[in-house]
Amino acid sequence: MVASSAPLLLLLTLIHLLLCISADDFLSPGSSLSVHQELHSPDGTFTCGFQQISPNASTFSIWFSKSTQKTVVWSANPLHPVYSWGSKVEFNSDGRMNLKDYSGQNVWTNNVSSPDAQRAQLLDSGNLVVKGKGGITLWQSFDSPTDTLLPTQNITAAIKLVSTNRLLVPGHFSFHFDDQYLLTLFYDEKDISFIYWPEPRASIWQKHRNPFNSTTNGILDSWGHFLGSDNATFTAADWGPNISRRLTLDYDGNLRLYSLDKVGNWSVTWMAFPQPCKVRGLCGLNGICVYTPAPACVCAPGYEVIDPSDRSKGCSPRVNISCHGQELEFISLRDTDFLGYDLSDHHFVTVNSCMEICLSDCNCVGFAYLEGTGDCYPKNVLLGGVARSTPATASTGTMYTYRELVLATRKFKDEIGRGASELQKNEDDDVKMALGKVIRVLAEQLKSDDSDQSWIADFIDTRLHGQFNNTQARMTMEVAVSCLEEDRGRRPTMEYVVQMLVSVDEVSKTVVG
Ligand SMILES: *[C@@H]1O[C@H](CO)[C@@H](O)[C@H](O)[C@H]1NC(C)=O
Ligand SMILES: *[C@@H]1O[C@H](CO)[C@@H](O)[C@H](O)[C@H]1NC(C)=O
Ligand SMILES: *[C@@H]1O[C@H](CO)[C@@H](O)[C@H](O)[C@H]1NC(C)=O
Ligand SMILES: *[C@@H]1O[C@H](CO)[C@@H](O)[C@H](O)[C@H]1NC(C)=O
Ligand SMILES: *[C@@H]1O[C@H](CO)[C@@H](O)[C@H](O)[C@H]1NC(C)=O
Ligand SMILES: *[C@@H]1O[C@H](CO)[C@@H](O)[C@H](O)[C@H]1NC(C)=O
Ligand SMILES: *[C@@H]1O[C@H](CO)[C@@H](O)[C@H](O)[C@H]1NC(C)=O
Ligand SMILES: *[C@@H]1O[C@H](CO)[C@@H](O)[C@H](O)[C@H]1NC(C)=O
Ligand SMILES: *[C@@H]1O[C@H](CO)[C@@H](O)[C@H](O)[C@H]1NC(C)=O
């Protein structure tokens, strides 16, 4: 057995050697890299080659060799994958790299044209470079990142990270310098674009940013410390040398710093949003982000999911509200907030006046109303919805006040009454699913006799900074779970879900107070 397998091994090794371009692991002018060939960085950390994204489609990419998922950090033309057979990258004598599909169609080029091109090489930093005479860099992949920055890679004014999903399809989020030289996270979707990090409502001093430096540069060092010319700064929890790291703008809009462990798994060592629902726009138009405790999207009452496989596409209205001749009712969502898009703002008004203001404007789809101060904000777009949002300023003297958001939905009467109850049922099902998830997780946790009670904190508002009584928190959860189990037939409304979440908060508050 052993004797017969040895020649086979040798043969395989030989084939492998023949397939790999050379022991030096670089491309010389006039050579090419086929789909089954790879370039490796000298220390083996990175690999460059064709990464299969579906049975027949591959991208020319760079990835971490030792990560279990072969995490891609760069791709030549992610929107135009090539056929997994017969495609190649040519390295011409003038330093130009051409990515060619099996048909010979050029899908990407690095645009180099130099009489001095000497080699294309993958560096230990994960940078694919074309070098000329005297070691000068003619082109580098570091200048055109996709969704990831590596240590020592600069982010400059010309560079933009865009969130992508597993198939490298771009999402709605991007990371780049804004026109005031600040490193910023943006949400972009058709006619809508806004900044969600740093917190747009904070002053420049609260942001700890320096807006007066027009240098526009930022860099993550190998120890895990990021510093931008605008003073944007953060540090990995495992700050130190000799760790593989990456800074990625994930598909959910969160900017995360990752470290690779010994078995090839990634762990998050810093993120822009420890509470992911605060990534405004995560649930798209008319969507609301709720913690279950993992963030999940539900539609605002009266709206339905556009694409169940991608909740960032948001929700569309079940019924278009025309301006006149419809009877409307408002549904209130306590402790929920939507971002901006205020048609106007009013102060010291009653809820009823606010409602009238909204009804009198055809563009108004709902309004935010702040109890206590009587602030009223009619809105024409519902975006960035989040349940259990940031506490409003303590204007009422209580510890937390909540924005009460009231949404306009159509009120069905008489002859179409049956239709209405049908709609209501679907709506509740969406909410029920999210709630059901919370309840299942809770019930499971409560049943387990685990002495480790740290999970409780996941269900408690982070604003309490862990200052709550575990026993009391647990008690409330038990009550909540048992109530829901007994009343299986009753469909909870969106308002009820949010109120249930708030009630946990109320108890914790009592404990603190
Ligand atoms: C891949 O290509 C082969 C040959 O062209 C074809 O038969 C097959 O259906 C393709 N598979 C997919 C998943 O597209
Ligand atoms: C190369 O040049 C073309 C045309 O100017 C441009 O569209 C393309 O983005 C460039 N490619 C790179 C990698 O810079
Ligand atoms: C990053 O920027 C610094 C300062 O501008 C420069 O010295 C360095 O060469 C750049 N690094 C890369 C990989 O381009
Ligand atoms: C830069 O950021 C650090 C840390 O956030 C902060 O302490 C410092 O005050 C900031 N400097 C300026 C000029 O904003
Ligand atoms: C501007 O940023 C550059 C690069 O990060 C830094 O070297 C320089 O000191 C900064 N200037 C000011 C005035 O902060
Ligand atoms: C980091 O790696 C270098 C080179 O391999 C080694 O000399 C050094 O001791 C390592 N440092 C730590 C803290 O492991
Ligand atoms: C690494 O990740 C894999 C897949 O995600 C998981 O099955 C495995 O348990 C993880 N290993 C460790 C040591 O965390
Ligand atoms: C609402 O109006 C839009 C645009 O006019 C249309 O595409 C959509 O189908 C309408 N929805 C319903 C439920 O009628
Ligand atoms: C937590 O609440 C329980 C029940 O109300 C009480 O017996 C216990 O002393 C409290 N623990 C702390 C640390 O306050």
Short mmCIF file of C-alpha atoms in Angstrom, two decimals, residues 27-33 89-96 117-119:
data_model
loop_
_atom_site.label_atom_id
_atom_site.label_comp_id
_atom_site.label_asym_id
_atom_site.label_seq_id
_atom_site.Cartn_x
_atom_site.Cartn_y
_atom_site.Cartn_z
CA LEU A 27 5.08 36.75 -12.70
CA SER A 28 7.62 37.81 -15.30
CA PRO A 29 6.66 40.04 -18.22
CA GLY A 30 5.11 37.94 -20.96
CA SER A 31 3.80 35.22 -18.63
CA SER A 32 0.29 34.53 -17.43
CA LEU A 33 -1.61 33.03 -14.53
CA VAL A 89 -4.48 36.92 -16.18
CA GLU A 90 -1.82 38.01 -18.66
CA PHE A 91 1.17 40.01 -17.53
CA ASN A 92 2.42 41.89 -20.56
CA SER A 93 5.95 43.11 -21.14
CA ASP A 94 4.84 46.72 -20.51
CA GLY A 95 3.56 45.83 -17.04
CA ARG A 96 -0.07 45.72 -18.04
CA ALA A 117 8.17 46.58 -15.95
CA GLN A 118 10.03 43.76 -14.24
CA ARG A 119 7.67 41.60 -12.23
#
